[in-house]
Amino acid sequence: MVSSRPKRAVVIGAGIGGLAAATALAGHFDDVTIIERDAVPADAAARPGTPQSNHPHGLLGGGQRALCELFPGIDQDLANAGAIRLRAGLDIREEFPGFDPCFPRRDLGWVGYAMSRPLIEFVMRRRVSRLPNVELRDRCRVIATALDVHFRSRQTAAVPRQEIDARRHSASGG
């Protein structure tokens, strides 16, 4: 029986958004390819394409819930990888107008995590690497997108620089 699923999806960028998008697409496409310009580190290290990665990061409630839906148990994976567990209202002190000096301490009923962006990406990459139909191609810059007229659809395709350079080389007879 022929699959009615689309064959391939391409995601440009292996940051938090790209990794989340690839995971969401993996259940709907036969193959998902993530194209990343930077070399992807083997650990929780900063990449040149993410200049803000040295800043402290945290997941707010909505982002944490969304990531937990895509990656069940990722909050525990983050904690196991070194993220700091923070109880809202108890472990974080906030200043608001009208409260002197800080908002009163109380348990607000949710837990967040503080960590670096490289740690978030590293934990997400580990999860994505377990998906059998997702491939991450690093050190591959997208320099063009093209309309897929072969199938007369509105799909687009990213063309990695490595493939364009190879095509140019073979077309020139070299």
mmCIF file of C-alpha atoms in Angstrom:
data_model
loop_
_atom_site.group_PDB
_atom_site.id
_atom_site.type_symbol
_atom_site.label_atom_id
_atom_site.label_comp_id
_atom_site.label_asym_id
_atom_site.label_seq_id
_atom_site.Cartn_x
_atom_site.Cartn_y
_atom_site.Cartn_z
ATOM 1 C CA MET A 1 0.000 0.000 0.000
ATOM 2 C CA VAL A 2 1.313 3.445 -0.907
ATOM 3 C CA SER A 3 1.774 5.817 2.019
ATOM 4 C CA SER A 4 -0.409 8.911 1.952
ATOM 5 C CA ARG A 5 2.081 10.749 4.162
ATOM 6 C CA PRO A 6 4.287 13.362 2.550
ATOM 7 C CA LYS A 7 7.741 11.986 1.890
ATOM 8 C CA ARG A 8 10.163 14.655 3.119
ATOM 9 C CA ALA A 9 10.277 17.751 5.291
ATOM 10 C CA VAL A 10 13.260 20.058 5.599
ATOM 11 C CA VAL A 11 13.875 22.181 8.691
ATOM 12 C CA ILE A 12 16.381 25.019 8.487
ATOM 13 C CA GLY A 13 18.239 25.439 11.769
ATOM 14 C CA ALA A 14 19.018 23.091 14.655
ATOM 15 C CA GLY A 15 18.253 25.523 17.466
ATOM 16 C CA ILE A 16 15.431 25.097 19.945
ATOM 17 C CA GLY A 17 12.758 25.980 17.372
ATOM 18 C CA GLY A 18 14.222 23.788 14.628
ATOM 19 C CA LEU A 19 14.607 20.769 16.898
ATOM 20 C CA ALA A 20 11.045 21.196 18.165
ATOM 21 C CA ALA A 21 9.733 21.585 14.595
ATOM 22 C CA ALA A 22 11.594 18.475 13.411
ATOM 23 C CA THR A 23 10.130 16.451 16.280
ATOM 24 C CA ALA A 24 6.612 17.660 15.497
ATOM 25 C CA LEU A 25 7.080 16.851 11.787
ATOM 26 C CA ALA A 26 8.611 13.401 12.383
ATOM 27 C CA GLY A 27 5.205 11.834 12.964
ATOM 28 C CA HIS A 28 3.805 13.235 9.724
ATOM 29 C CA PHE A 29 6.621 12.728 7.185
ATOM 30 C CA ASP A 30 8.631 9.717 6.053
ATOM 31 C CA ASP A 31 11.904 11.659 6.369
ATOM 32 C CA VAL A 32 12.822 14.901 8.123
ATOM 33 C CA THR A 33 16.145 16.601 7.435
ATOM 34 C CA ILE A 34 17.471 19.368 9.680
ATOM 35 C CA ILE A 35 20.036 21.596 7.996
ATOM 36 C CA GLU A 36 22.315 23.532 10.357
ATOM 37 C CA ARG A 37 24.943 26.061 9.344
ATOM 38 C CA ASP A 38 27.138 25.575 12.429
ATOM 39 C CA ALA A 39 29.083 22.501 13.456
ATOM 40 C CA VAL A 40 26.875 20.816 16.030
ATOM 41 C CA PRO A 41 28.825 20.192 19.240
ATOM 42 C CA ALA A 42 28.813 16.753 20.846
ATOM 43 C CA ASP A 43 28.081 18.303 24.240
ATOM 44 C CA ALA A 44 26.383 21.369 25.717
ATOM 45 C CA ALA A 45 28.646 23.920 24.033
ATOM 46 C CA ALA A 46 27.773 27.267 22.444
ATOM 47 C CA ARG A 47 27.527 27.584 18.655
ATOM 48 C CA PRO A 48 28.607 30.694 16.690
ATOM 49 C CA GLY A 49 25.101 31.046 15.209
ATOM 50 C CA THR A 50 23.560 31.608 18.647
ATOM 51 C CA PRO A 51 25.239 34.725 20.059
ATOM 52 C CA GLN A 52 22.908 34.833 23.071
ATOM 53 C CA SER A 53 23.813 31.306 24.149
ATOM 54 C CA ASN A 54 26.166 32.480 26.915
ATOM 55 C CA HIS A 55 23.292 34.181 28.756
ATOM 56 C CA PRO A 56 21.406 32.310 31.481
ATOM 57 C CA HIS A 57 18.175 30.803 30.172
ATOM 58 C CA GLY A 58 15.032 29.465 31.722
ATOM 59 C CA LEU A 59 11.857 27.916 30.458
ATOM 60 C CA LEU A 60 8.677 29.763 31.316
ATOM 61 C CA GLY A 61 5.559 27.726 32.026
ATOM 62 C CA GLY A 62 4.159 27.720 28.481
ATOM 63 C CA GLY A 63 7.466 26.823 26.842
ATOM 64 C CA GLN A 64 8.135 24.098 29.361
ATOM 65 C CA ARG A 65 4.658 22.577 28.841
ATOM 66 C CA ALA A 66 5.089 22.694 25.053
ATOM 67 C CA LEU A 67 8.493 20.985 25.197
ATOM 68 C CA CYS A 68 7.136 18.358 27.598
ATOM 69 C CA GLU A 69 4.344 17.585 25.110
ATOM 70 C CA LEU A 70 6.863 17.112 22.275
ATOM 71 C CA PHE A 71 9.507 15.443 24.443
ATOM 72 C CA PRO A 72 7.789 13.675 27.364
ATOM 73 C CA GLY A 73 10.083 13.713 30.403
ATOM 74 C CA ILE A 74 12.423 16.391 29.030
ATOM 75 C CA ASP A 75 12.130 18.355 32.276
ATOM 76 C CA GLN A 76 13.728 15.427 34.108
ATOM 77 C CA ASP A 77 16.348 15.055 31.341
ATOM 78 C CA LEU A 78 17.245 18.740 31.773
ATOM 79 C CA ALA A 79 17.553 18.322 35.548
ATOM 80 C CA ASN A 80 19.705 15.200 35.096
ATOM 81 C CA ALA A 81 21.947 17.141 32.681
ATOM 82 C CA GLY A 82 22.508 19.964 35.200
ATOM 83 C CA ALA A 83 19.566 22.361 34.925
ATOM 84 C CA ILE A 84 18.664 23.968 38.243
ATOM 85 C CA ARG A 85 15.143 23.263 39.506
ATOM 86 C CA LEU A 86 13.346 26.400 40.680
ATOM 87 C CA ARG A 87 10.000 26.552 42.494
ATOM 88 C CA ALA A 88 8.106 29.637 41.375
ATOM 89 C CA GLY A 89 7.459 31.998 44.261
ATOM 90 C CA LEU A 90 9.908 30.277 46.607
ATOM 91 C CA ASP A 91 13.285 30.000 44.881
ATOM 92 C CA ILE A 92 12.962 33.156 42.786
ATOM 93 C CA ARG A 93 12.530 36.595 44.338
ATOM 94 C CA GLU A 94 10.635 39.128 42.252
ATOM 95 C CA GLU A 95 10.155 42.842 42.669
ATOM 96 C CA PHE A 96 6.800 44.381 41.768
ATOM 97 C CA PRO A 97 5.512 47.910 42.302
ATOM 98 C CA GLY A 98 3.551 48.093 45.548
ATOM 99 C CA PHE A 99 5.458 45.274 47.247
ATOM 100 C CA ASP A 100 8.373 46.423 49.364
ATOM 101 C CA PRO A 101 10.938 45.128 48.788
ATOM 102 C CA CYS A 102 9.770 41.937 47.036
ATOM 103 C CA PHE A 103 6.662 39.992 46.158
ATOM 104 C CA PRO A 104 5.715 37.833 49.194
ATOM 105 C CA ARG A 105 7.222 34.342 49.249
ATOM 106 C CA ARG A 106 4.698 31.609 48.499
ATOM 107 C CA ASP A 107 4.542 28.435 46.483
ATOM 108 C CA LEU A 108 2.895 29.296 43.165
ATOM 109 C CA GLY A 109 2.549 25.628 42.257
ATOM 110 C CA TRP A 110 4.933 25.155 39.336
ATOM 111 C CA VAL A 111 8.540 24.251 38.844
ATOM 112 C CA GLY A 112 10.825 25.796 36.253
ATOM 113 C CA TYR A 113 14.427 25.198 35.309
ATOM 114 C CA ALA A 114 17.392 27.536 34.857
ATOM 115 C CA MET A 115 20.150 26.481 32.490
ATOM 116 C CA SER A 116 22.158 27.554 29.461
ATOM 117 C CA ARG A 117 20.743 27.534 25.953
ATOM 118 C CA PRO A 118 23.448 25.033 24.912
ATOM 119 C CA LEU A 119 22.155 22.659 27.594
ATOM 120 C CA ILE A 120 18.571 22.930 26.319
ATOM 121 C CA GLU A 121 19.738 22.292 22.732
ATOM 122 C CA PHE A 122 21.991 19.416 23.795
ATOM 123 C CA VAL A 123 19.164 17.608 25.622
ATOM 124 C CA MET A 124 16.795 18.221 22.709
ATOM 125 C CA ARG A 125 19.400 16.996 20.164
ATOM 126 C CA ARG A 126 19.812 13.766 22.133
ATOM 127 C CA ARG A 127 16.061 13.217 21.940
ATOM 128 C CA VAL A 128 15.865 14.086 18.222
ATOM 129 C CA SER A 129 18.809 11.781 17.433
ATOM 130 C CA ARG A 130 16.674 8.840 18.629
ATOM 131 C CA LEU A 131 14.003 9.506 15.996
ATOM 132 C CA PRO A 132 14.662 7.016 13.180
ATOM 133 C CA ASN A 133 13.357 9.249 10.375
ATOM 134 C CA VAL A 134 15.174 12.470 11.347
ATOM 135 C CA GLU A 135 18.634 13.367 10.069
ATOM 136 C CA LEU A 136 20.649 16.376 11.230
ATOM 137 C CA ARG A 137 23.141 17.719 8.674
ATOM 138 C CA ASP A 138 25.501 20.238 10.238
ATOM 139 C CA ARG A 139 28.071 22.558 8.594
ATOM 140 C CA CYS A 140 25.612 22.969 5.761
ATOM 141 C CA ARG A 141 24.484 26.486 4.846
ATOM 142 C CA VAL A 142 21.203 26.968 2.984
ATOM 143 C CA ILE A 143 21.767 29.477 0.215
ATOM 144 C CA ALA A 144 18.552 29.056 -1.763
ATOM 145 C CA THR A 145 15.051 27.662 -1.576
ATOM 146 C CA ALA A 146 13.217 26.492 -4.662
ATOM 147 C CA LEU A 147 9.597 25.820 -5.561
ATOM 148 C CA ASP A 148 9.008 22.138 -6.167
ATOM 149 C CA VAL A 149 7.410 22.411 -9.628
ATOM 150 C CA HIS A 150 8.059 18.751 -10.418
ATOM 151 C CA PHE A 151 5.075 17.777 -8.275
ATOM 152 C CA ARG A 152 3.161 20.980 -9.076
ATOM 153 C CA SER A 153 2.809 21.729 -5.399
ATOM 154 C CA ARG A 154 3.696 24.651 -3.203
ATOM 155 C CA GLN A 155 6.346 22.717 -1.292
ATOM 156 C CA THR A 156 9.746 24.300 -0.941
ATOM 157 C CA ALA A 157 13.111 22.659 -0.693
ATOM 158 C CA ALA A 158 16.268 23.933 0.950
ATOM 159 C CA VAL A 159 19.410 23.422 -1.092
ATOM 160 C CA PRO A 160 22.513 22.951 1.068
ATOM 161 C CA ARG A 161 25.699 24.681 -0.070
ATOM 162 C CA GLN A 162 27.571 21.360 -0.148
ATOM 163 C CA GLU A 163 25.148 19.997 -2.758
ATOM 164 C CA ILE A 164 25.183 23.191 -4.853
ATOM 165 C CA ASP A 165 28.982 23.208 -4.908
ATOM 166 C CA ALA A 166 28.973 19.539 -5.981
ATOM 167 C CA ARG A 167 26.461 20.262 -8.758
ATOM 168 C CA ARG A 168 28.496 23.182 -10.023
ATOM 169 C CA HIS A 169 31.630 21.053 -9.975
ATOM 170 C CA SER A 170 30.053 18.207 -11.982
ATOM 171 C CA ALA A 171 28.342 20.601 -14.414
ATOM 172 C CA SER A 172 31.664 22.238 -15.210
ATOM 173 C CA GLY A 173 33.155 18.844 -16.009
ATOM 174 C CA GLY A 174 35.614 19.050 -13.096
#
